[in-house]
């Protein structure tokens, strides 16, 4: 089944080019011109990746990204016209995965989409994890993760934390960031909660491979997942 890309862009001429380029690459493409339509489309149909314009008629692409990040780690590529926005776009502050600066060639954008999808686990029925050599398999429909082929018995939050880490191997996520990405109501939890869940998660991974320990602690920073296997 084709991977579904949601394009959120209010200028029809630009959107047409993007849709054409991505469809040519074999993706299923949905186009929305406003943030509100994008939210609705995501709720109803989901997406494997979002191409998101920063300047939308009814909202700011950054705010939309932050809203989406409360419930989903779906990869997001920003379209931006301004150089001074780029630092914010790629920073963990916003939670974007990549950006393309306007004006851009549709082919360049399609290449970025492919690259980001390779790096992040796709949302398909049984998606292979980010890298070919990764021992994790994520099944988002069933909220299950297998490690070296063995399904892990995870709590909801352990699942979410591990899913976030698997999405970006090597990236360091602060406890704040993990809470923001993995919790529906981050303000209701404490940083310690992340530590507790990571601890139980590690114990479960150790049962499968005692020697592997793929989650690394970065003192004062947070956690990351081992990059190469
Ligand atoms: Ca715009």
Short mmCIF file of C-alpha atoms and ligand atoms in Angstrom, two decimals:
data_model
loop_
_atom_site.label_atom_id
_atom_site.label_comp_id
_atom_site.label_asym_id
_atom_site.label_seq_id
_atom_site.Cartn_x
_atom_site.Cartn_y
_atom_site.Cartn_z
CA UNK A 1 0.00 0.00 0.00
CA UNK A 2 1.24 3.49 -0.87
CA UNK A 3 2.51 5.64 1.97
CA UNK A 4 0.22 8.57 2.64
CA UNK A 5 1.71 12.08 2.67
CA UNK A 6 -0.27 15.06 3.94
CA UNK A 7 0.66 18.35 2.25
CA UNK A 8 -0.41 21.49 4.15
CA UNK A 9 0.19 24.49 1.89
CA UNK A 10 -2.16 27.40 1.16
CA UNK A 11 -0.73 28.44 -2.22
CA UNK A 12 -2.40 26.22 -4.84
CA UNK A 13 0.38 26.59 -7.43
CA UNK A 14 3.03 25.38 -4.96
CA UNK A 15 0.75 22.65 -3.62
CA UNK A 16 0.03 21.39 -7.16
CA UNK A 17 3.76 21.02 -7.86
CA UNK A 18 4.36 19.16 -4.61
CA UNK A 19 1.38 16.85 -5.08
CA UNK A 20 2.46 16.05 -8.63
CA UNK A 21 6.08 15.34 -7.62
CA UNK A 22 5.08 13.07 -4.72
CA UNK A 23 2.43 11.20 -6.70
CA UNK A 24 5.03 10.60 -9.40
CA UNK A 25 7.16 8.96 -6.70
CA UNK A 26 4.29 6.59 -5.89
CA UNK A 27 3.00 8.25 -2.72
CA UNK A 28 -0.65 8.74 -1.91
CA UNK A 29 -1.00 12.49 -1.39
CA UNK A 30 -3.66 14.49 0.45
CA UNK A 31 -3.65 18.28 0.19
CA UNK A 32 -5.01 20.73 2.78
CA UNK A 33 -4.83 24.53 2.57
CA UNK A 34 -5.50 25.31 6.24
CA UNK A 35 -4.39 24.07 9.64
CA UNK A 36 -7.95 23.17 10.55
CA UNK A 37 -8.39 20.97 7.47
CA UNK A 38 -5.03 19.37 8.20
CA UNK A 39 -6.07 18.43 11.75
CA UNK A 40 -9.30 16.92 10.43
CA UNK A 41 -7.52 14.97 7.71
CA UNK A 42 -5.00 13.62 10.24
CA UNK A 43 -7.75 12.56 12.64
CA UNK A 44 -9.70 10.83 9.91
CA UNK A 45 -7.03 9.27 7.74
CA UNK A 46 -3.65 9.73 9.41
CA UNK A 47 -0.41 10.19 7.45
CA UNK A 48 3.04 8.64 7.23
CA UNK A 49 4.62 12.08 6.80
CA UNK A 50 3.50 15.72 6.75
CA UNK A 51 4.84 18.49 4.51
CA UNK A 52 3.92 21.64 6.43
CA UNK A 53 4.08 25.26 5.30
CA UNK A 54 5.05 27.65 8.12
CA UNK A 55 2.72 30.45 6.96
CA UNK A 56 -0.88 29.25 6.82
CA UNK A 57 -4.00 31.44 6.61
CA UNK A 58 -5.55 30.26 9.87
CA UNK A 59 -2.53 29.35 11.98
CA UNK A 60 1.24 29.16 12.22
CA UNK A 61 2.83 25.91 11.03
CA UNK A 62 4.98 25.83 14.19
CA UNK A 63 1.92 25.85 16.44
CA UNK A 64 0.25 23.19 14.34
CA UNK A 65 3.40 21.04 14.62
CA UNK A 66 3.43 21.42 18.40
CA UNK A 67 -0.23 20.37 18.57
CA UNK A 68 0.43 17.35 16.38
CA UNK A 69 3.47 16.40 18.49
CA UNK A 70 1.27 16.02 21.57
CA UNK A 71 -0.20 12.87 20.12
CA UNK A 72 2.02 11.79 17.25
CA UNK A 73 5.65 11.38 16.25
CA UNK A 74 4.74 11.46 12.53
CA UNK A 75 7.68 12.91 10.56
CA UNK A 76 7.18 16.58 9.61
CA UNK A 77 9.06 18.48 6.90
CA UNK A 78 8.60 22.24 7.03
CA UNK A 79 8.36 24.54 4.05
CA UNK A 80 9.79 27.90 4.97
CA UNK A 81 10.40 31.10 3.05
CA UNK A 82 12.55 32.76 5.65
CA UNK A 83 16.14 31.95 6.59
CA UNK A 84 15.61 33.17 10.16
CA UNK A 85 12.96 30.50 10.70
CA UNK A 86 15.29 27.61 9.94
CA UNK A 87 16.92 27.35 13.36
CA UNK A 88 13.53 27.04 15.00
CA UNK A 89 12.30 24.56 12.40
CA UNK A 90 15.03 22.00 12.90
CA UNK A 91 15.41 22.61 16.62
CA UNK A 92 13.86 20.19 19.04
CA UNK A 93 11.90 23.19 20.30
CA UNK A 94 9.40 22.73 17.48
CA UNK A 95 9.78 19.04 16.76
CA UNK A 96 10.26 19.23 12.98
CA UNK A 97 12.31 16.55 11.23
CA UNK A 98 13.61 18.55 8.29
CA UNK A 99 12.90 21.64 6.23
CA UNK A 100 12.97 22.80 2.64
CA UNK A 101 13.47 26.47 1.91
CA UNK A 102 11.27 28.21 -0.66
CA UNK A 103 11.73 28.42 -3.57
CA UNK A 104 12.58 24.72 -3.95
CA UNK A 105 12.38 22.18 -6.72
CA UNK A 106 9.66 19.55 -6.28
CA UNK A 107 12.33 16.90 -6.93
CA UNK A 108 14.40 18.21 -4.04
CA UNK A 109 11.38 18.00 -1.77
CA UNK A 110 10.58 14.45 -2.93
CA UNK A 111 14.17 13.44 -2.14
CA UNK A 112 13.84 14.89 1.38
CA UNK A 113 10.57 13.05 1.89
CA UNK A 114 12.21 9.75 0.95
CA UNK A 115 15.20 10.46 3.20
CA UNK A 116 13.07 11.33 6.22
CA UNK A 117 10.84 8.28 5.71
CA UNK A 118 13.95 6.08 5.63
CA UNK A 119 15.09 7.59 8.92
CA UNK A 120 11.75 7.40 10.73
CA UNK A 121 9.58 4.34 11.21
CA UNK A 122 6.56 4.39 8.95
CA UNK A 123 3.05 4.12 10.32
CA UNK A 124 2.04 1.11 8.28
CA UNK A 125 0.49 -2.03 9.73
CA UNK A 126 3.74 -3.67 10.63
CA UNK A 127 6.41 -1.15 9.98
CA UNK A 128 10.07 -2.00 10.07
CA UNK A 129 11.90 0.32 12.43
CA UNK A 130 13.97 3.25 11.25
CA UNK A 131 16.97 1.35 9.95
CA UNK A 132 17.42 -1.89 8.16
CA UNK A 133 19.83 -3.04 10.84
CA UNK A 134 17.52 -2.07 13.70
CA UNK A 135 16.36 -4.97 15.89
CA UNK A 136 13.05 -3.18 16.58
CA UNK A 137 9.77 -3.64 14.69
CA UNK A 138 6.94 -1.23 15.44
CA UNK A 139 3.31 -2.19 14.92
CA UNK A 140 1.48 1.07 15.48
CA UNK A 141 -2.01 -0.28 14.94
CA UNK A 142 -1.59 -2.75 17.79
CA UNK A 143 0.79 -0.50 19.77
CA UNK A 144 3.29 -3.34 19.90
CA UNK A 145 7.04 -3.35 19.53
CA UNK A 146 9.10 -6.44 18.85
CA UNK A 147 12.79 -6.57 19.83
CA UNK A 148 14.93 -9.15 18.02
CA UNK A 149 11.63 -10.63 16.82
CA UNK A 150 10.22 -11.01 20.32
CA UNK A 151 7.09 -8.90 21.11
CA UNK A 152 7.63 -6.78 24.24
CA UNK A 153 4.95 -6.58 26.89
CA UNK A 154 4.92 -2.79 27.37
CA UNK A 155 2.75 -0.35 29.25
CA UNK A 156 1.25 2.47 27.19
CA UNK A 157 3.92 4.97 28.25
CA UNK A 158 6.81 2.55 27.83
CA UNK A 159 5.51 1.92 24.32
CA UNK A 160 5.33 5.63 23.56
CA UNK A 161 8.82 6.40 24.91
CA UNK A 162 10.38 3.56 22.97
CA UNK A 163 8.48 4.51 19.81
CA UNK A 164 9.81 8.06 20.04
CA UNK A 165 13.40 6.83 20.56
CA UNK A 166 13.15 4.34 17.69
CA UNK A 167 11.92 7.12 15.41
CA UNK A 168 15.24 8.95 15.66
CA UNK A 169 18.14 6.68 16.66
CA UNK A 170 21.06 8.65 18.03
CA UNK A 171 19.00 11.72 18.88
CA UNK A 172 19.13 12.83 22.50
CA UNK A 173 15.67 13.55 23.90
CA UNK A 174 15.40 15.56 27.11
CA UNK A 175 12.94 14.28 29.69
CA UNK A 176 10.78 17.33 28.95
CA UNK A 177 10.78 16.48 25.27
CA UNK A 178 9.99 12.82 25.89
CA UNK A 179 7.11 13.84 28.09
CA UNK A 180 5.83 16.22 25.46
CA UNK A 181 6.02 13.58 22.75
CA UNK A 182 4.87 10.57 24.72
CA UNK A 183 2.30 11.95 27.14
CA UNK A 184 -1.13 13.21 26.33
CA UNK A 185 -1.06 15.57 29.30
CA UNK A 186 2.61 16.28 29.93
CA UNK A 187 1.95 18.90 32.60
CA UNK A 188 0.24 16.27 34.74
CA UNK A 189 3.41 14.18 34.94
CA UNK A 190 6.84 14.72 36.41
CA UNK A 191 10.28 14.15 34.90
CA UNK A 192 10.82 11.31 37.35
CA UNK A 193 8.01 9.47 35.64
CA UNK A 194 10.10 9.23 32.49
CA UNK A 195 12.99 7.77 34.49
CA UNK A 196 10.69 5.20 36.05
CA UNK A 197 9.29 4.09 32.70
CA UNK A 198 12.73 3.99 31.08
CA UNK A 199 13.93 1.82 33.96
CA UNK A 200 11.15 -0.74 33.52
CA UNK A 201 11.58 -0.55 29.76
CA UNK A 202 15.28 -1.37 30.09
CA UNK A 203 14.50 -4.35 32.29
CA UNK A 204 12.14 -5.70 29.61
CA UNK A 205 14.73 -5.23 26.87
CA UNK A 206 17.33 -6.94 29.07
CA UNK A 207 15.11 -10.01 29.33
CA UNK A 208 15.43 -10.41 25.56
CA UNK A 209 19.14 -9.50 25.26
CA UNK A 210 20.91 -9.12 28.61
CA UNK A 211 24.06 -7.65 27.07
CA UNK A 212 22.57 -5.17 24.57
CA UNK A 213 21.21 -2.24 26.67
CA UNK A 214 20.24 -0.08 23.66
CA UNK A 215 18.92 2.95 25.61
CA UNK A 216 21.65 5.36 26.66
CA UNK A 217 21.41 7.90 29.46
CA UNK A 218 22.92 11.32 28.79
CA UNK A 219 23.55 12.88 32.17
CA UNK A 220 21.61 16.12 32.57
CA UNK A 221 20.20 15.80 29.05
CA UNK A 222 18.00 12.78 28.57
CA UNK A 223 17.95 9.54 26.61
CA UNK A 224 18.81 8.26 23.16
CA UNK A 225 18.62 4.93 21.37
CA UNK A 226 21.77 3.14 20.22
CA UNK A 227 22.47 4.10 16.60
CA UNK A 228 24.31 1.17 15.03
CA UNK A 229 23.91 -2.53 15.70
CA1 LIG B 1 1.88 30.01 2.93
#
